[in-house]
């Protein structure tokens, strides 16, 4: 069975890396295809080097564009690549345009499609990720759900493929890389002793000038050292709406370029708490070697397990609510449950299932 591992953005590279290592040690034959949705070294190339995985066999150079351009271009290029490589099974991970393109191109060619991180739902239709993950789930033969809850969601939608509960490969990545991060993380800025870690890049947040202003006003009131590794989309959008200088000028704010994974692991480990609209970071904060409180700067989350286990609180994008929640965080008495996203063996379980086919 010839497998194509399809990836294209920062979180897909990180979350696919434990699976690629596992495939490398198996008898299964695979190719890695990068659509090129992310192309800057700091959100793509650096992760192959830091995670010590080989560079992709094919790089499709799709790049940025509108939703349809990016998804359509990726589909066309992926179809060609699958033909050339004699692909029989396509593996995608998550909810990006690359993921939807990989699943649709594969299923339309009659290939098997496996969706890793299946069954997540935010029920927020403003998010391209929400329809990407729904359409991908319904175009897949194999659904690797991270939790029992995500499996139940899939069953409730009468999904046609086979569902397996495996945990999330991002926990494998945290466990495999923390020790390396402790030895090798290398910051080109000074790390304050105590700080809040901040990220925001979701289109429905950073493309909206009103939300940008709400965030800036909120950060202005936090008055605590904050580190914000800024995603290229967010930087561009804050600049376009004339808000970048004001963001940079917030008291305590250290705006830094996107960080490598080893550096980001250390930032998560060392911070006091996290404020983010990222999906993956909500999961990583529950890893046994991270365990951090996350204030989710969004109206909804497709990761309710982290909320139920006591790690995350969804605080929306309005200043009053965010500050109220942040100020009432009682670190001394904070004691979340164990990790809801598995024990670090998700990629092993996925490869075992593939080996049996
Ligand atoms: C994408 C995913 C999002 C994921 C995020 C991970 C979709 C719909 N969105 O969002 O789910 O959370 O990746 O980080 O698939 N850009 C650069 N350099 C790059 C890549 C992008 O400067 O290497 C800039 C471009 O101006 C581009 C913008 O970022 O237009 C957005 O990039 P895009 O890949 O469309 O979406 P992301 O916001 O990165
Ligand atoms: N990450 C990183 N450097 C950064 C910010 C994030 O390596 O500066 C990692 C983080 O550890 C997580 C992933 O990128 O594994 C999350 O990616 P992102 O927030 O861009 O996407 P999402 O998970 O929201 O799709």
Coordinates of C-alpha atoms and ligand atoms in Angstrom, one line a residue:
X1 CA 0.0 0.0 0.0
X2 CA 1.6 3.3 -1.1
X3 CA 0.8 6.1 1.3
X4 CA 1.0 9.9 0.6
X5 CA 1.4 12.0 3.7
X6 CA 0.0 15.4 2.7
X7 CA 0.9 18.6 4.7
X8 CA 1.2 22.3 4.0
X9 CA 1.2 24.5 7.1
X10 CA 3.1 24.8 10.4
X11 CA 0.7 22.8 12.6
X12 CA 0.5 20.0 10.0
X13 CA 4.3 19.6 9.9
X14 CA 4.5 19.5 13.7
X15 CA 1.6 17.1 14.2
X16 CA 2.6 14.8 11.3
X17 CA 6.2 14.6 12.5
X18 CA 5.7 11.8 15.0
X19 CA 3.7 9.8 12.4
X20 CA 6.5 10.3 9.8
X21 CA 9.0 8.9 12.4
X22 CA 6.7 6.0 13.0
X23 CA 6.3 5.3 9.3
X24 CA 10.0 5.5 8.9
X25 CA 10.4 2.6 11.3
X26 CA 7.6 0.5 9.7
X27 CA 7.4 -1.6 6.6
X28 CA 4.9 0.8 5.0
X29 CA 6.0 2.7 1.9
X30 CA 5.2 6.4 1.9
X31 CA 5.9 9.7 0.2
X32 CA 5.6 13.1 1.8
X33 CA 3.9 15.9 -0.2
X34 CA 4.0 19.6 0.8
X35 CA 1.5 21.8 -0.9
X36 CA 3.4 25.0 -0.2
X37 CA 0.4 26.7 1.6
X38 CA 3.0 27.9 4.1
X39 CA 6.3 28.7 2.4
X40 CA 8.4 31.1 4.6
X41 CA 11.2 29.3 6.4
X42 CA 9.9 30.4 9.8
X43 CA 6.5 28.7 9.3
X44 CA 7.6 25.7 7.3
X45 CA 11.3 24.8 6.6
X46 CA 12.6 25.3 10.1
X47 CA 10.3 22.5 11.4
X48 CA 11.7 19.8 9.2
X49 CA 15.2 20.6 10.5
X50 CA 14.3 21.0 14.2
X51 CA 12.1 17.8 14.2
X52 CA 14.8 16.0 12.3
X53 CA 12.5 14.6 9.6
X54 CA 13.5 14.5 5.9
X55 CA 12.3 17.2 3.5
X56 CA 9.2 16.4 1.5
X57 CA 9.5 14.2 -1.6
X58 CA 7.3 16.7 -3.5
X59 CA 6.8 20.4 -3.0
X60 CA 3.8 21.8 -4.9
X61 CA 4.4 25.6 -4.4
X62 CA 0.7 26.4 -4.1
X63 CA 1.3 29.5 -1.9
X64 CA -1.2 32.1 -0.7
X65 CA -4.5 33.0 -2.4
X66 CA -8.3 33.2 -1.9
X67 CA -10.0 30.2 -0.3
X68 CA -11.0 28.8 -3.7
X69 CA -7.7 29.6 -5.4
X70 CA -5.6 28.0 -2.7
X71 CA -7.9 24.9 -2.3
X72 CA -8.4 24.5 -6.0
X73 CA -4.8 24.9 -6.9
X74 CA -3.8 22.4 -4.2
X75 CA -6.4 19.9 -5.5
X76 CA -5.1 20.1 -9.1
X77 CA -1.4 19.7 -8.0
X78 CA -2.2 17.0 -5.6
X79 CA -4.1 14.9 -8.2
X80 CA -1.0 15.1 -10.4
X81 CA 1.3 14.2 -7.6
X82 CA -0.9 11.2 -6.5
X83 CA -0.9 10.0 -10.2
X84 CA 2.9 10.3 -10.5
X85 CA 3.6 8.6 -7.2
X86 CA 1.0 5.8 -7.6
X87 CA -0.6 6.7 -4.3
X88 CA -3.1 4.3 -2.9
X89 CA -3.9 5.9 0.5
X90 CA -3.8 9.6 1.4
X91 CA -3.2 10.8 5.0
X92 CA -4.2 14.4 6.0
X93 CA -4.2 16.0 9.4
X94 CA -6.4 18.8 10.8
X95 CA -8.6 21.4 9.1
X96 CA -6.6 23.6 6.7
X97 CA -7.2 24.2 3.0
X98 CA -4.4 21.7 2.3
X99 CA -6.3 19.0 4.3
X100 CA -9.6 19.5 2.4
X101 CA -7.7 19.6 -1.0
X102 CA -5.9 16.3 -0.1
X103 CA -9.1 14.6 1.0
X104 CA -11.2 15.7 -2.0
X105 CA -8.5 15.0 -4.6
X106 CA -7.9 11.6 -3.1
X107 CA -11.5 10.5 -2.8
X108 CA -12.3 11.7 -6.3
X109 CA -9.5 9.5 -7.6
X110 CA -10.9 6.5 -5.8
X111 CA -8.0 6.4 -3.3
X112 CA -8.4 5.7 0.4
X113 CA -8.3 8.7 2.6
X114 CA -7.4 8.8 6.3
X115 CA -8.2 11.9 8.4
X116 CA -6.1 12.4 11.5
X117 CA -7.7 14.6 14.1
X118 CA -11.2 13.8 12.9
X119 CA -14.5 14.7 14.6
X120 CA -13.6 18.2 15.9
X121 CA -16.5 20.7 15.7
X122 CA -16.7 24.4 16.7
X123 CA -20.2 24.9 15.2
X124 CA -18.9 28.3 14.1
X125 CA -19.5 28.7 10.4
X126 CA -17.4 31.9 10.1
X127 CA -14.3 29.7 10.3
X128 CA -13.0 28.1 7.1
X129 CA -11.5 25.4 9.3
X130 CA -15.1 24.3 10.4
X131 CA -16.2 23.4 6.9
X132 CA -12.8 22.1 5.9
X133 CA -12.9 19.6 8.8
X134 CA -16.6 18.6 8.2
X135 CA -16.1 18.0 4.5
X136 CA -12.8 16.1 5.1
X137 CA -14.4 13.9 7.7
X138 CA -17.2 13.0 5.3
X139 CA -14.8 12.3 2.4
X140 CA -12.6 9.9 4.5
X141 CA -12.6 6.1 4.8
X142 CA -10.5 6.1 7.9
X143 CA -11.2 8.6 10.7
X144 CA -8.6 8.9 13.5
X145 CA -10.5 10.7 16.3
X146 CA -8.4 12.0 19.1
X147 CA -11.0 11.4 21.8
X148 CA -14.2 9.4 22.6
X149 CA -16.1 12.7 22.3
X150 CA -14.9 13.3 18.7
X151 CA -15.8 9.7 17.9
X152 CA -19.4 10.3 19.2
X153 CA -19.7 13.4 17.1
X154 CA -18.7 11.4 14.0
X155 CA -21.1 8.6 14.8
X156 CA -23.9 11.2 15.4
X157 CA -23.3 12.5 11.8
X158 CA -23.6 9.0 10.3
X159 CA -20.1 9.1 9.0
X160 CA -19.4 6.5 6.4
X161 CA -15.7 5.7 7.2
X162 CA -14.3 3.6 10.0
X163 CA -13.6 5.5 13.2
X164 CA -10.7 4.8 15.6
X165 CA -9.9 6.7 18.8
X166 CA -6.1 7.3 18.9
X167 CA -5.3 10.4 20.9
X168 CA -3.7 13.4 19.2
X169 CA -0.3 13.2 17.6
X170 CA 0.5 16.7 19.0
X171 CA 1.0 15.1 22.4
X172 CA 3.4 12.6 20.9
X173 CA 5.3 15.6 19.5
X174 CA 5.4 17.4 22.9
X175 CA 6.7 14.3 24.7
X176 CA 9.3 13.4 22.0
X177 CA 10.7 16.9 21.8
X178 CA 10.7 18.6 25.2
X179 CA 14.1 17.2 26.3
X180 CA 15.6 18.3 23.0
X181 CA 14.0 21.7 23.4
X182 CA 15.5 22.1 26.9
X183 CA 19.0 21.5 25.5
X184 CA 18.7 23.2 22.1
X185 CA 16.1 26.0 22.2
X186 CA 17.9 29.2 21.2
X187 CA 16.2 32.6 21.6
X188 CA 17.4 35.7 19.8
X189 CA 15.7 37.9 22.4
X190 CA 15.9 38.1 26.1
X191 CA 13.4 35.9 27.9
X192 CA 11.8 37.7 31.0
X193 CA 11.7 35.6 34.1
X194 CA 7.9 35.7 34.2
X195 CA 5.7 36.3 31.2
X196 CA 2.4 35.6 29.5
X197 CA 2.6 33.8 26.2
X198 CA 0.3 35.2 23.5
X199 CA -0.6 34.1 20.0
X200 CA -3.5 35.2 17.7
X201 CA -3.8 34.5 14.0
X202 CA -7.3 33.3 13.2
X203 CA -8.8 35.1 10.2
X204 CA -12.1 35.9 12.0
X205 CA -10.0 37.7 14.7
X206 CA -7.0 39.3 13.1
X207 CA -8.7 40.3 9.8
X208 CA -11.3 42.3 11.7
X209 CA -10.0 45.8 12.8
X210 CA -12.6 45.9 15.6
X211 CA -11.2 42.7 17.1
X212 CA -7.6 44.0 16.7
X213 CA -8.6 47.1 18.7
X214 CA -10.3 45.0 21.4
X215 CA -7.1 42.9 21.7
X216 CA -4.8 45.9 21.9
X217 CA -7.0 47.5 24.6
X218 CA -7.0 44.3 26.5
X219 CA -3.2 43.9 26.3
X220 CA -2.8 47.5 27.4
X221 CA -4.5 46.7 30.7
X222 CA -2.6 43.5 31.4
X223 CA 0.6 45.4 32.3
X224 CA 2.7 42.3 32.6
X225 CA 5.5 41.1 30.3
X226 CA 3.9 39.4 27.3
X227 CA 5.6 37.5 24.5
X228 CA 3.7 37.4 21.2
X229 CA 5.4 35.5 18.4
X230 CA 3.4 37.0 15.5
X231 CA 2.1 34.9 12.7
X232 CA 2.7 36.4 9.2
X233 CA -1.1 36.8 8.6
X234 CA -1.5 38.7 11.9
X235 CA 1.5 40.9 11.2
X236 CA 0.2 41.8 7.7
X237 CA -3.4 42.4 9.0
X238 CA -2.3 44.6 12.0
X239 CA -0.1 46.6 9.5
X240 CA -2.9 46.9 7.0
X241 CA -5.3 48.4 9.5
X242 CA -2.7 50.8 10.9
X243 CA -2.6 48.9 14.3
X244 CA 0.9 47.3 14.2
X245 CA 2.8 50.3 15.8
X246 CA 0.2 50.5 18.6
X247 CA 0.4 46.8 19.3
X248 CA 4.2 47.0 19.4
X249 CA 4.0 50.0 21.8
X250 CA 1.8 48.2 24.4
X251 CA 3.5 48.3 27.8
X252 CA 5.3 44.9 28.5
X253 CA 4.7 43.6 24.9
X254 CA 7.5 41.8 23.2
X255 CA 6.5 41.2 19.6
X256 CA 8.8 38.6 18.1
X257 CA 8.9 36.6 14.8
X258 CA 7.3 33.2 14.7
X259 CA 9.4 30.9 16.8
X260 CA 10.8 27.5 16.0
X261 CA 9.0 24.5 17.6
X262 CA 11.8 23.9 20.2
X263 CA 11.7 27.5 21.2
X264 CA 7.9 27.5 21.4
X265 CA 7.8 24.4 23.5
X266 CA 10.1 26.2 26.0
X267 CA 7.9 29.3 25.9
X268 CA 4.8 27.2 26.7
X269 CA 6.7 25.4 29.5
X270 CA 8.1 28.6 31.1
X271 CA 5.2 31.0 30.8
X272 CA 2.7 31.9 33.6
X273 CA -0.3 31.3 31.3
X274 CA -1.3 31.4 27.7
X275 CA -3.7 33.6 25.7
X276 CA -4.3 32.3 22.2
X277 CA -6.8 31.6 19.4
X278 CA -4.7 28.7 18.1
X279 CA -6.1 25.2 18.0
X280 CA -3.0 23.2 18.5
X281 CA -1.8 25.3 21.5
X282 CA -5.1 24.4 23.4
X283 CA -4.1 20.8 23.0
X284 CA -0.4 21.2 23.8
X285 CA -1.2 23.0 27.0
X286 CA -2.6 19.7 28.3
X287 CA 0.5 17.7 27.6
X288 CA 1.9 16.1 30.9
X289 CA 5.2 18.1 30.4
X290 CA 3.5 21.5 29.8
X291 CA 0.2 21.8 31.8
X292 CA -0.7 25.4 31.4
X293 CA -3.8 27.5 31.7
X294 CA -5.1 28.8 28.4
X295 CA -7.5 31.7 27.8
X296 CA -9.0 31.0 24.4
X297 CA -9.5 34.3 22.5
X298 CA -12.4 33.1 20.5
X299 CA -16.2 32.7 20.7
X300 CA -16.1 28.9 20.5
X301 CA -13.7 26.0 20.6
X302 CA -13.6 22.7 18.8
X303 CA -11.5 21.4 21.7
X304 CA -14.0 21.2 24.6
X305 CA -12.1 18.3 26.2
X306 CA -9.4 20.8 27.3
X307 CA -12.1 23.1 28.8
X308 CA -13.8 20.2 30.7
X309 CA -10.4 19.0 32.0
X310 CA -9.9 22.5 33.5
X311 CA -7.1 23.7 31.1
X312 CA -8.9 26.2 28.8
X313 CA -11.5 28.9 29.3
X314 CA -13.2 30.3 26.2
X315 CA -13.1 34.1 26.9
X316 CA -14.3 35.6 23.6
X317 CA -12.8 38.7 22.0
X318 CA -14.2 41.5 24.2
X319 CA -12.0 43.3 26.7
X320 CA -14.2 43.1 29.8
X321 CA -14.8 39.4 29.7
X322 CA -11.2 38.5 28.9
X323 CA -9.8 40.7 31.7
X324 CA -12.4 39.4 34.2
X325 CA -11.4 35.8 33.5
X326 CA -7.7 36.5 33.5
X327 CA -7.9 38.4 36.7
X328 CA -9.9 35.7 38.5
X329 CA -7.3 33.0 37.6
X330 CA -6.2 31.5 40.8
X331 CA -2.9 29.8 40.0
X332 CA -2.3 28.5 43.5
X333 CA -5.4 26.4 43.5
X334 CA -5.4 25.5 39.8
X335 CA -5.3 21.7 39.4
X336 CA -6.5 20.5 36.1
X337 CA -7.1 16.8 35.3
X338 CA -4.7 14.6 33.2
X339 CA -4.2 14.9 29.5
X340 CA -7.4 14.4 27.5
X341 CA -5.6 14.0 24.2
X342 CA -3.9 10.7 24.8
X343 CA -0.7 9.3 26.2
X344 CA 1.8 10.1 23.5
X345 CA 1.2 7.0 21.4
X346 CA -1.3 8.3 18.9
X347 CA 1.1 7.9 15.9
X348 CA 2.0 4.4 17.0
X349 CA -1.7 3.5 17.1
X350 CA -2.4 5.0 13.7
X351 CA 0.5 3.1 12.0
X352 CA -0.6 -0.2 13.7
X353 CA -4.1 0.3 12.2
X354 CA -2.6 1.1 8.7
X355 CA -0.4 -2.0 9.0
X356 CA -3.4 -4.2 9.4
X357 CA -5.1 -3.0 6.2
Ligands
LIG1 C1 -3.7 28.6 7.9 C2 -4.9 27.8 8.1 C3 -5.3 27.8 9.6 C4 -4.1 27.4 10.5 C5 -2.9 28.2 10.1 C6 -1.7 27.7 10.8 C7 -6.6 27.6 6.3 C8 -7.9 28.1 5.8 N1 -6.1 28.3 7.4 O1 -4.0 29.9 8.2 O2 -6.4 26.9 9.9 O3 -4.4 27.7 11.8 O4 -2.6 28.1 8.7 O5 -0.7 28.6 11.0 O6 -6.1 26.7 5.8 N2 1.7 34.1 4.7 C9 3.1 34.4 4.7 N3 4.0 33.4 4.6 C10 3.6 32.1 4.6 C11 2.3 31.8 4.6 C12 1.3 32.8 4.7 O7 3.4 35.6 4.7 O8 4.5 31.3 4.5 C13 0.7 35.2 4.8 C14 0.2 35.5 3.5 O9 -0.1 36.9 3.4 C15 -1.1 34.8 3.4 C16 -1.6 34.8 4.9 O10 -0.4 34.7 5.6 O11 -2.1 35.4 2.6 C17 -2.5 33.7 5.2 O12 -2.0 32.4 4.9 P1 -2.9 31.2 4.7 O13 -2.1 29.9 4.5 O14 -3.9 31.4 3.6 O15 -3.7 31.0 6.0 P2 -3.2 31.1 7.5 O16 -3.8 32.3 8.1 O17 -1.7 30.9 7.6
LIG2 N1 4.1 27.2 17.1 C1 5.5 27.3 16.8 N2 6.0 28.6 16.8 C2 5.2 29.7 17.0 C3 3.8 29.5 17.3 C4 3.3 28.2 17.3 O1 6.2 26.4 16.6 O2 5.7 30.8 17.0 C5 3.6 25.8 17.1 C6 2.8 25.4 18.3 O3 3.6 24.8 19.2 C7 1.7 24.4 17.7 C8 1.5 24.9 16.3 O4 2.6 25.8 16.0 O5 2.3 23.1 17.6 C9 0.2 25.7 16.2 O6 0.1 26.4 15.0 P1 -0.9 27.5 14.7 O7 -1.3 28.2 16.0 O8 -0.3 28.4 13.7 O9 -2.1 26.8 14.0 P2 -3.4 26.1 14.6 O10 -3.0 25.0 15.6 O11 -4.3 27.1 15.2 O12 -4.1 25.5 13.4

